Short mmCIF file of C-alpha atoms and ligand atoms in Angstrom, two decimals:
data_model
loop_
_atom_site.label_atom_id
_atom_site.label_comp_id
_atom_site.label_asym_id
_atom_site.label_seq_id
_atom_site.Cartn_x
_atom_site.Cartn_y
_atom_site.Cartn_z
CA MET G 198 31.69 -12.55 15.69
CA LYS G 199 30.37 -15.79 17.09
CA GLN G 200 28.07 -15.68 20.05
CA ILE G 201 26.10 -18.19 22.10
CA LEU G 202 22.57 -17.25 23.14
CA ILE G 203 21.18 -18.99 26.21
CA ALA G 204 17.60 -18.45 27.27
CA ASP G 205 15.32 -20.28 29.66
CA LYS G 206 13.38 -21.82 26.77
CA ILE G 207 13.82 -21.89 23.03
CA LEU G 208 11.10 -22.21 20.41
CA ILE G 209 12.22 -25.13 18.29
CA GLY G 210 9.62 -26.17 15.78
CA LYS G 211 6.34 -25.85 17.64
CA GLU G 212 7.75 -26.67 21.07
CA LEU G 213 9.33 -24.61 23.82
CA VAL G 214 12.38 -26.62 24.86
CA LYS G 215 14.75 -26.17 27.78
CA ASN G 216 18.50 -26.69 28.09
CA LYS G 217 19.38 -25.69 24.56
CA ALA G 218 21.61 -22.88 23.31
CA VAL G 219 21.99 -21.24 19.93
CA ILE G 220 25.24 -20.19 18.28
CA ILE G 221 25.04 -17.29 15.85
CA ASN G 222 27.66 -15.68 13.64
CA GLU G 223 27.08 -12.42 11.75
CA ASP G 224 23.49 -12.77 10.54
CA LYS G 225 23.26 -16.58 10.52
CA ILE G 226 22.48 -19.35 12.96
CA ILE G 227 25.40 -21.73 12.87
CA ASP G 228 24.34 -24.32 15.43
CA VAL G 229 21.87 -25.39 18.10
CA ILE G 230 23.64 -27.18 20.95
CA ASP G 231 22.89 -28.58 24.40
CA ALA G 232 23.22 -25.79 26.95
CA PHE G 233 25.89 -27.58 28.98
CA GLU G 234 28.10 -27.70 25.88
CA SER G 235 28.28 -23.92 25.91
CA GLU G 236 30.55 -24.15 28.95
CA ILE G 237 33.17 -26.12 27.09
CA THR G 238 33.52 -23.79 24.10
CA HIS G 239 35.41 -20.50 23.96
CA ILE G 240 32.60 -18.65 22.28
CA PRO G 241 31.30 -15.76 24.38
CA ALA G 242 27.86 -16.49 25.78
CA LYS G 243 24.91 -14.22 26.45
CA THR G 244 22.51 -15.57 29.05
CA PHE G 245 18.96 -14.28 29.42
CA PRO G 246 17.01 -14.29 32.68
CA SER G 247 14.66 -16.98 33.90
CA GLY G 248 11.29 -16.80 32.15
CA SER G 249 12.94 -15.79 28.88
CA ILE G 250 12.06 -17.37 25.53
CA LEU G 251 14.43 -17.25 22.56
CA MET G 252 12.43 -17.49 19.36
CA PRO G 253 12.41 -16.51 15.68
CA ALA G 254 11.50 -12.82 15.29
CA PHE G 255 7.85 -12.05 14.62
CA ILE G 256 6.57 -12.07 11.07
CA ASP G 257 3.54 -9.84 10.54
CA THR G 258 1.84 -11.37 7.51
CA HIS G 259 -0.69 -8.58 7.04
CA THR G 260 0.09 -5.02 7.94
CA HIS G 261 0.02 -1.42 6.73
CA LEU G 262 3.34 -0.13 8.01
CA ALA G 263 3.90 2.64 5.46
CA SER G 264 0.51 4.20 6.03
CA TYR G 265 0.90 3.85 9.80
CA GLY G 266 4.29 5.54 9.44
CA LEU G 267 2.74 8.41 7.57
CA SER G 268 0.33 9.04 10.43
CA LEU G 269 3.36 9.22 12.75
CA THR G 270 4.78 12.08 10.70
CA LYS G 271 1.64 14.18 11.17
CA PRO G 272 0.96 16.27 14.25
CA ASN G 273 -1.57 14.61 16.54
CA LEU G 274 -4.29 16.44 18.43
CA ASN G 275 -5.63 13.54 20.44
CA ASN G 276 -4.17 14.46 23.80
CA PHE G 277 -5.62 17.95 24.04
CA LYS G 278 -8.43 18.58 26.50
CA SER G 279 -9.85 21.80 25.06
CA LYS G 280 -10.47 23.49 21.76
CA LYS G 281 -8.32 26.39 22.87
CA ASP G 282 -5.32 24.10 23.42
CA VAL G 283 -5.84 22.47 20.02
CA ILE G 284 -5.86 25.83 18.29
CA ASP G 285 -2.86 27.19 20.23
CA TYR G 286 -0.85 24.07 19.43
CA SER G 287 -1.76 24.18 15.73
CA LYS G 288 -0.74 27.86 15.46
CA GLU G 289 2.64 27.06 17.01
CA TYR G 290 3.11 24.07 14.72
CA ILE G 291 2.41 26.06 11.57
CA LYS G 292 4.84 28.73 12.69
CA ASN G 293 7.59 26.15 13.21
CA PHE G 294 7.15 23.79 10.26
CA GLU G 295 6.92 24.55 6.56
CA ARG G 296 4.37 22.37 4.73
CA ASP G 297 2.38 22.68 1.50
CA ILE G 298 -0.66 21.50 3.38
CA TYR G 299 -1.13 20.98 7.10
CA ILE G 300 -2.88 17.76 8.11
CA PHE G 301 -3.54 17.34 11.83
CA LEU G 302 -4.80 13.95 12.99
CA GLY G 303 -6.75 12.55 15.89
CA TYR G 304 -8.83 15.41 17.26
CA ASP G 305 -11.62 14.29 19.59
CA GLU G 306 -14.11 17.06 20.40
CA SER G 307 -15.97 14.80 22.84
CA LYS G 308 -13.04 15.18 25.27
CA TRP G 309 -12.89 18.98 25.15
CA THR G 310 -13.89 20.89 28.24
CA ASP G 311 -14.67 24.26 26.63
CA GLU G 312 -16.58 23.65 23.39
CA ASN G 313 -17.56 20.59 21.40
CA GLU G 314 -17.67 21.88 17.88
CA ILE G 315 -15.05 23.00 15.42
CA THR G 316 -15.63 24.53 12.00
CA LYS G 317 -14.00 26.34 9.12
CA GLU G 318 -14.07 29.65 11.05
CA ASP G 319 -11.96 28.20 13.89
CA LEU G 320 -9.38 26.89 11.45
CA ASP G 321 -9.33 30.20 9.59
CA LYS G 322 -8.22 31.80 12.84
CA ILE G 323 -5.17 29.55 12.79
CA SER G 324 -4.30 30.60 9.25
CA LYS G 325 -6.05 31.97 6.21
CA GLU G 326 -3.04 31.66 3.90
CA LYS G 327 -2.11 28.05 4.49
CA PRO G 328 -4.39 25.06 3.84
CA ILE G 329 -5.27 23.25 7.07
CA ILE G 330 -7.17 20.02 7.63
CA PHE G 331 -8.11 18.48 10.97
CA ARG G 332 -9.06 14.82 10.79
CA ARG G 333 -11.14 13.37 13.59
CA ILE G 334 -9.89 10.37 15.61
CA CYS G 335 -12.42 8.01 13.92
CA GLY G 336 -11.01 8.80 10.46
CA HIS G 337 -14.47 9.40 9.01
CA LYS G 338 -14.74 13.15 9.57
CA ALA G 339 -12.54 16.15 8.86
CA VAL G 340 -12.69 19.95 9.06
CA LEU G 341 -11.04 22.21 6.50
CA ASN G 342 -10.18 25.89 6.52
CA SER G 343 -11.09 28.22 3.64
CA LYS G 344 -7.73 27.78 1.92
CA ALA G 345 -8.00 23.99 2.02
CA LEU G 346 -11.57 24.17 0.70
CA GLU G 347 -10.26 26.00 -2.37
CA ILE G 348 -8.21 22.92 -3.27
CA VAL G 349 -10.94 20.30 -2.86
CA LYS G 350 -13.54 21.80 -5.20
CA ASN G 351 -14.96 18.56 -6.65
CA ILE G 352 -14.78 16.13 -3.78
CA GLN G 353 -17.89 14.40 -2.46
CA GLY G 354 -19.09 14.75 1.11
CA VAL G 355 -17.68 18.23 1.69
CA ASP G 356 -19.91 20.94 3.19
CA PHE G 357 -18.37 24.18 1.94
CA LYS G 358 -20.35 26.26 4.42
CA THR G 359 -19.07 24.61 7.59
CA GLY G 360 -15.89 23.16 6.15
CA ILE G 361 -16.85 19.72 7.41
CA ALA G 362 -16.02 16.71 5.22
CA LEU G 363 -17.50 13.29 5.85
CA GLU G 364 -16.30 9.84 4.70
CA TYR G 365 -14.60 10.11 1.30
CA LEU G 366 -12.13 12.90 2.00
CA PRO G 367 -11.03 11.88 5.50
CA LEU G 368 -10.86 8.19 4.54
CA ASN G 369 -8.71 8.87 1.46
CA ILE G 370 -6.75 11.78 2.83
CA TYR G 371 -3.31 10.52 1.67
CA GLU G 372 -4.62 9.74 -1.80
CA ILE G 373 -6.16 13.20 -2.19
CA PHE G 374 -3.22 15.05 -0.65
CA LYS G 375 -0.34 12.91 -1.77
CA PRO G 376 2.66 12.95 0.54
CA THR G 377 6.12 13.20 -1.01
CA ILE G 378 8.36 10.13 -1.19
CA GLU G 379 10.56 11.81 1.45
CA GLU G 380 7.59 12.06 3.83
CA ILE G 381 6.69 8.41 3.24
CA LYS G 382 10.29 7.36 3.87
CA ASP G 383 10.39 9.38 7.06
CA GLY G 384 7.20 7.63 8.18
CA ILE G 385 8.46 4.14 7.31
CA LEU G 386 11.61 4.75 9.35
CA LYS G 387 9.55 5.86 12.34
CA ALA G 388 7.23 2.84 12.09
CA GLN G 389 10.18 0.52 11.48
CA GLU G 390 11.69 1.54 14.82
CA ILE G 391 8.40 0.74 16.56
CA ALA G 392 8.14 -2.61 14.77
CA ILE G 393 11.67 -3.62 15.78
CA ASN G 394 11.00 -2.65 19.39
CA LEU G 395 8.10 -5.10 19.30
CA GLY G 396 10.32 -7.89 17.97
CA ILE G 397 9.07 -7.76 14.38
CA LYS G 398 11.68 -8.41 11.70
CA SER G 399 9.58 -9.31 8.66
CA ILE G 400 6.34 -7.87 7.35
CA ILE G 401 3.97 -8.07 4.43
CA ASP G 402 2.88 -4.51 3.76
CA ILE G 403 -0.31 -3.95 1.86
CA THR G 404 0.21 -0.57 0.32
CA ASN G 405 0.44 1.71 -2.73
CA ILE G 406 3.12 2.28 -5.38
CA GLU G 407 4.47 5.42 -3.72
CA SER G 408 5.31 3.42 -0.61
CA PHE G 409 6.85 0.67 -2.74
CA LYS G 410 9.16 3.34 -4.22
CA ALA G 411 9.95 4.65 -0.74
CA TYR G 412 10.89 1.14 0.41
CA GLN G 413 13.17 0.73 -2.59
CA GLU G 414 14.95 4.01 -1.87
CA LEU G 415 15.39 3.14 1.80
CA LYS G 416 16.85 -0.21 0.82
CA ARG G 417 19.36 1.42 -1.54
CA GLU G 418 20.32 3.82 1.22
CA GLY G 419 20.92 0.91 3.60
CA LYS G 420 18.21 2.09 6.00
CA LEU G 421 15.68 -0.71 5.57
CA LYS G 422 16.13 -3.06 8.52
CA LEU G 423 12.93 -5.04 8.11
CA ARG G 424 12.34 -7.74 5.52
CA VAL G 425 9.40 -6.52 3.50
CA GLY G 426 7.01 -8.25 1.14
CA ILE G 427 4.93 -5.82 -0.90
CA VAL G 428 1.30 -6.37 -1.78
CA LEU G 429 -0.35 -3.66 -3.86
CA TYR G 430 -3.98 -2.66 -3.98
CA GLU G 431 -6.15 -3.95 -6.80
CA ARG G 432 -6.17 -0.62 -8.63
CA TYR G 433 -2.57 -1.25 -9.76
CA PHE G 434 -3.29 -4.68 -11.28
CA GLU G 435 -3.39 -3.40 -14.88
CA TYR G 436 0.07 -1.83 -14.53
CA ILE G 437 1.46 -4.90 -12.83
CA LYS G 438 0.29 -7.10 -15.68
CA LYS G 439 1.66 -4.71 -18.30
CA VAL G 440 5.04 -4.46 -16.65
CA GLY G 441 5.17 -8.19 -16.01
CA LEU G 442 5.90 -7.93 -12.30
CA GLU G 443 5.56 -11.42 -10.83
CA TYR G 444 5.22 -12.95 -7.36
CA ASN G 445 8.33 -13.32 -5.22
CA PHE G 446 10.37 -10.90 -7.37
CA GLY G 447 13.08 -9.27 -5.28
CA ASP G 448 15.40 -10.51 -2.59
CA ASP G 449 15.50 -11.41 1.09
CA ASN G 450 15.01 -7.78 2.12
CA LEU G 451 12.40 -6.48 -0.29
CA LYS G 452 10.17 -8.34 -2.66
CA PHE G 453 6.94 -8.01 -4.58
CA LEU G 454 4.23 -10.59 -3.87
CA GLY G 455 0.89 -9.70 -5.39
CA ILE G 456 -2.35 -7.80 -5.11
CA LYS G 457 -5.11 -7.51 -2.56
CA ILE G 458 -8.83 -7.37 -3.26
CA PHE G 459 -11.85 -6.83 -1.01
CA LEU G 460 -14.60 -9.46 -1.09
CA ASP G 461 -16.55 -8.03 1.85
CA GLY G 462 -16.49 -5.25 4.47
CA SER G 463 -16.08 -5.40 8.25
CA VAL G 464 -18.09 -6.37 11.32
CA GLY G 465 -17.70 -2.89 12.81
CA ALA G 466 -19.23 -1.25 9.75
CA GLY G 467 -21.94 -3.93 9.56
CA THR G 468 -20.81 -5.02 6.09
CA ALA G 469 -19.11 -8.35 6.81
CA ASP G 470 -21.90 -10.32 5.14
CA LYS G 471 -22.08 -8.15 2.04
CA LEU G 472 -20.36 -9.39 -1.12
CA LEU G 473 -18.40 -6.72 -2.96
CA LYS G 474 -17.67 -8.72 -6.09
CA THR G 475 -19.71 -11.05 -8.25
CA ASN G 476 -18.52 -14.60 -8.85
CA GLU G 477 -17.75 -13.65 -12.44
CA GLU G 478 -15.60 -10.68 -11.39
CA LEU G 479 -13.68 -12.76 -8.89
CA GLU G 480 -13.13 -15.54 -11.43
CA VAL G 481 -11.67 -13.08 -13.94
CA ILE G 482 -9.26 -11.67 -11.34
CA LEU G 483 -8.15 -15.07 -10.09
CA LYS G 484 -7.59 -16.36 -13.62
CA ASP G 485 -5.63 -13.21 -14.41
CA CYS G 486 -3.48 -13.72 -11.32
CA GLN G 487 -2.80 -17.30 -12.41
CA ASN G 488 -1.95 -16.27 -15.96
CA HIS G 489 0.34 -13.45 -14.87
CA ASN G 490 1.95 -15.14 -11.86
CA VAL G 491 0.62 -12.64 -9.35
CA GLN G 492 -0.35 -13.70 -5.85
CA LEU G 493 -3.87 -12.83 -4.74
CA LEU G 494 -4.85 -11.78 -1.23
CA ALA G 495 -8.61 -11.83 -0.77
CA HIS G 496 -10.04 -9.88 2.14
CA ALA G 497 -12.92 -12.08 3.36
CA ILE G 498 -14.25 -11.76 6.91
CA GLY G 499 -17.74 -13.24 6.77
CA GLN G 500 -18.78 -16.77 5.81
CA ASN G 501 -20.30 -15.65 2.49
CA ALA G 502 -17.20 -14.03 1.07
CA ILE G 503 -15.05 -16.87 2.39
CA ASN G 504 -17.34 -19.40 0.74
CA GLN G 505 -17.35 -17.41 -2.48
CA PHE G 506 -13.57 -17.33 -2.67
CA ILE G 507 -13.23 -21.04 -2.01
CA ASN G 508 -15.81 -21.87 -4.70
CA ILE G 509 -14.03 -19.82 -7.35
CA PHE G 510 -10.62 -21.00 -6.24
CA GLU G 511 -11.71 -24.62 -6.55
CA LYS G 512 -12.88 -23.96 -10.08
CA VAL G 513 -9.81 -22.03 -11.27
CA VAL G 514 -6.70 -23.12 -9.37
CA LYS G 515 -5.25 -26.61 -9.61
CA ASN G 516 -2.00 -26.03 -7.76
CA ASN G 517 -1.57 -23.14 -5.34
CA TYR G 518 2.12 -22.46 -6.02
CA LEU G 519 1.34 -18.72 -5.89
CA ARG G 520 0.13 -19.23 -2.33
CA HIS G 521 -3.11 -17.31 -2.82
CA ARG G 522 -4.49 -16.27 0.53
CA ILE G 523 -7.64 -15.40 2.39
CA GLU G 524 -7.19 -12.42 4.72
CA HIS G 525 -8.95 -12.37 8.12
CA PHE G 526 -11.08 -15.52 7.57
CA GLU G 527 -12.99 -14.61 10.73
CA PHE G 528 -16.28 -16.52 10.52
CA PRO G 529 -15.82 -19.54 8.25
CA TYR G 530 -18.21 -22.48 8.08
CA TYR G 531 -16.63 -25.65 9.40
CA GLU G 532 -16.93 -27.37 6.00
CA ASP G 533 -15.10 -24.45 4.41
CA ILE G 534 -12.21 -24.82 6.85
CA LYS G 535 -11.89 -28.41 5.62
CA ARG G 536 -11.99 -27.26 1.99
CA VAL G 537 -9.31 -24.62 2.62
CA SER G 538 -7.14 -27.38 4.02
CA ARG G 539 -7.76 -29.70 1.09
CA LEU G 540 -7.21 -26.97 -1.52
CA ASN G 541 -4.10 -25.63 0.25
CA ILE G 542 -5.35 -22.05 0.42
CA TYR G 543 -3.22 -19.87 2.72
CA VAL G 544 -4.93 -18.03 5.57
CA SER G 545 -3.74 -14.91 7.45
CA MET G 546 -5.61 -14.11 10.67
CA GLN G 547 -5.44 -11.24 13.16
CA PRO G 548 -5.78 -12.46 16.76
CA ASN G 549 -5.72 -8.86 18.01
CA PHE G 550 -9.27 -8.62 16.62
CA VAL G 551 -10.35 -11.21 19.18
CA ALA G 552 -8.45 -9.35 21.89
CA LEU G 553 -10.15 -6.07 20.93
CA TRP G 554 -13.67 -7.07 19.90
CA GLY G 555 -14.16 -10.70 20.98
CA GLY G 556 -16.21 -11.88 23.96
CA PHE G 557 -19.89 -12.35 24.74
CA ASP G 558 -20.49 -8.68 25.59
CA ASN G 559 -18.11 -6.93 23.24
CA MET G 560 -18.51 -5.38 19.78
CA TYR G 561 -18.73 -8.68 17.85
CA ALA G 562 -21.41 -9.99 20.22
CA LYS G 563 -23.46 -6.83 19.74
CA LYS G 564 -23.22 -6.90 15.97
CA LEU G 565 -23.55 -10.62 15.22
CA PRO G 566 -26.05 -13.40 15.85
CA LEU G 567 -24.87 -15.98 18.38
CA GLU G 568 -24.63 -18.68 15.72
CA VAL G 569 -22.06 -16.55 13.86
CA LEU G 570 -20.26 -15.44 17.02
CA LYS G 571 -19.64 -19.08 17.86
CA ARG G 572 -17.66 -19.42 14.63
CA CYS G 573 -15.48 -16.42 15.53
CA ASN G 574 -11.82 -16.85 14.61
CA PRO G 575 -11.65 -20.62 15.18
CA TYR G 576 -7.88 -20.86 15.56
CA ARG G 577 -7.73 -24.27 17.16
CA THR G 578 -9.99 -25.85 14.55
CA ILE G 579 -7.99 -24.28 11.74
CA PHE G 580 -4.71 -25.30 13.28
CA ASN G 581 -5.90 -28.89 13.65
CA GLU G 582 -6.73 -28.99 9.94
CA ASN G 583 -3.08 -28.47 9.02
CA ILE G 584 -3.75 -25.29 7.09
CA ASN G 585 -1.01 -22.90 6.00
CA PHE G 586 -2.14 -20.41 8.58
CA ALA G 587 -0.26 -17.49 10.15
CA PHE G 588 -0.93 -14.43 12.25
CA GLY G 589 -0.67 -10.75 11.38
CA SER G 590 -1.79 -7.48 12.96
CA ASP G 591 -3.47 -5.49 10.17
CA CYS G 592 -1.74 -2.66 12.07
CA MET G 593 -4.72 -2.44 14.45
CA PRO G 594 -2.45 -1.81 16.27
CA LEU G 595 0.97 -3.04 15.16
CA ASP G 596 1.52 -5.35 18.13
CA PRO G 597 2.12 -9.10 18.03
CA PHE G 598 1.91 -9.36 21.81
CA LEU G 599 -1.68 -8.11 21.83
CA GLY G 600 -2.50 -10.71 19.18
CA ILE G 601 -0.85 -13.51 21.13
CA LYS G 602 -2.93 -12.59 24.17
CA GLY G 603 -6.03 -12.69 21.96
CA ALA G 604 -5.19 -16.21 20.75
CA VAL G 605 -4.18 -17.59 24.15
CA HIS G 606 -7.25 -16.16 25.94
CA HIS G 607 -9.79 -16.60 23.13
CA PHE G 608 -13.33 -16.17 24.55
CA LEU G 609 -14.31 -19.44 22.82
CA GLU G 610 -12.32 -21.71 25.10
CA ASN G 611 -12.12 -24.61 22.67
CA GLU G 612 -10.59 -22.30 20.05
CA ARG G 613 -7.70 -21.17 22.26
CA ILE G 614 -4.14 -21.68 21.10
CA ASP G 615 -1.37 -22.44 23.58
CA LEU G 616 1.45 -19.94 23.95
CA ASN G 617 4.02 -22.06 22.09
CA LEU G 618 1.68 -22.43 19.11
CA SER G 619 0.70 -18.76 19.17
CA LEU G 620 4.38 -17.82 19.03
CA TYR G 621 4.85 -20.33 16.20
CA LEU G 622 1.94 -18.83 14.27
CA TYR G 623 3.36 -15.31 14.68
CA SER G 624 6.84 -16.32 13.54
CA THR G 625 7.66 -19.66 11.88
CA ALA G 626 4.34 -20.04 10.12
CA GLY G 627 4.62 -16.63 8.49
CA ALA G 628 7.86 -17.46 6.64
CA LYS G 629 5.98 -19.38 3.92
CA PHE G 630 3.88 -16.28 3.27
CA LEU G 631 7.11 -14.55 2.26
CA PHE G 632 8.36 -17.59 0.32
CA MET G 633 11.21 -17.72 2.83
CA GLU G 634 10.56 -20.89 4.82
CA ASP G 635 14.12 -22.06 4.06
CA LYS G 636 15.67 -18.86 5.40
CA ILE G 637 13.67 -17.35 8.26
CA GLY G 638 11.26 -18.38 10.99
CA LYS G 639 13.19 -21.35 12.36
CA ILE G 640 15.98 -21.83 14.86
CA GLU G 641 18.04 -24.13 12.70
CA ARG G 642 21.54 -24.20 11.28
CA GLY G 643 21.84 -22.02 8.16
CA TYR G 644 18.84 -19.82 8.87
CA TYR G 645 19.12 -16.06 9.32
CA SER G 646 19.60 -15.15 12.95
CA ASP G 647 16.40 -13.09 12.95
CA LEU G 648 15.92 -13.89 16.62
CA ILE G 649 14.27 -12.25 19.59
CA VAL G 650 14.04 -12.89 23.30
CA ILE G 651 10.70 -12.34 25.02
CA ASP G 652 9.45 -12.60 28.57
CA GLU G 653 7.04 -15.49 28.97
CA LYS G 654 5.08 -14.09 31.88
CA ASN G 655 4.68 -10.43 30.94
CA LEU G 656 4.65 -11.09 27.21
CA ASN G 657 6.98 -8.33 26.17
CA LEU G 658 10.25 -8.01 24.31
CA ILE G 659 13.50 -8.44 26.23
CA GLU G 660 15.89 -8.07 23.33
CA THR G 661 16.29 -8.36 19.58
CA CYS G 662 19.28 -10.39 18.38
CA PHE G 663 19.34 -9.14 14.78
ZN1 ZN W 12 -5.52 -4.73 6.08
#
């Protein structure tokens, strides 16, 4: 059924324009007309309040939706104020739900009013027959009961006396205790609902093969409402090459794109200036990606890893038809921004990082020298260099509105991005990252009607129109 959408402003190209209306039919945009024309047609109109912006739905070019979804399927202990409450709740949960292994997330002993320590003995009181793991809110620590300890015999960082596991086990909990495809699907559906309620219609999920299978099943069952591009971790590269899976294989709802590698760490962990691969290793991977038609996403936060990637790219790649990307690109040298532009390297950035950790007295300022801090997420400079540059969330958290606030209120005033451009970078600009710039991300005749309406002042979603 045809419908006219009338909002206060519409994002057309990079501009917010007034007095326009959009006609949609089924899942397509069929016309953009002058608002006054809507009165002389017989097509039913839907008018949104003053302050509303009609725009292409958000495209999150770098996220981890499936793994976020999985965490939503696990019981969470974060809101409890005492150890007693945590233990009572866990007992109840185990009574009510049948699981092979019970993983509880998010406990925070620093908030407890009774005691501030939890060990194997406490968990054994919950159950001795069923394996139980509590993972701390930070994700770097876990506690296991005796039954769970029996399963993890040869895993590093586990103290069998106290049941406390540091780093490896908690960080890789879903790899060590593999969820079933059904659990992953359940999680994706939960996270999908959250994404849609934030106005996200398309994502690039960086994930594992189990989640890729789960997405395929959901699509067959008609339950996948998001458009999903899949990027797999580097450890699957050998299989991908053997099978011959190539970039952009799939359709408008689910496609494979490529692999992701890590070239450095993070500011928070103090490893953003540490190179994780040698030039030779990176060159082999990039050449392999070229030869096998696989897109490469290179995680590079600090200037050294960014510089390394550009150097190797310049040597190996003549034409970036695979749209190889740098992820995060947080502290580039100015000359390297120019080179990225010249070489047509794609860049995905996470403005929520600036919202969360930017500023002259926040985490980045504490961890980095001022000279580096002044190169923090230079959106305006990058934008002015005409780079294929788009926003994403990295699921920290999954929230484009937080990112937009980060870009608009950047603590480096000359690197701020106006609202219209921030919206553009979180929607239109992301379409190329999915090889879908002819189908999504624009309010133009023939495009999918992946549209949303947001409130300009409060920066929240009013409605999805897809
Ligand atoms: Zn990520």
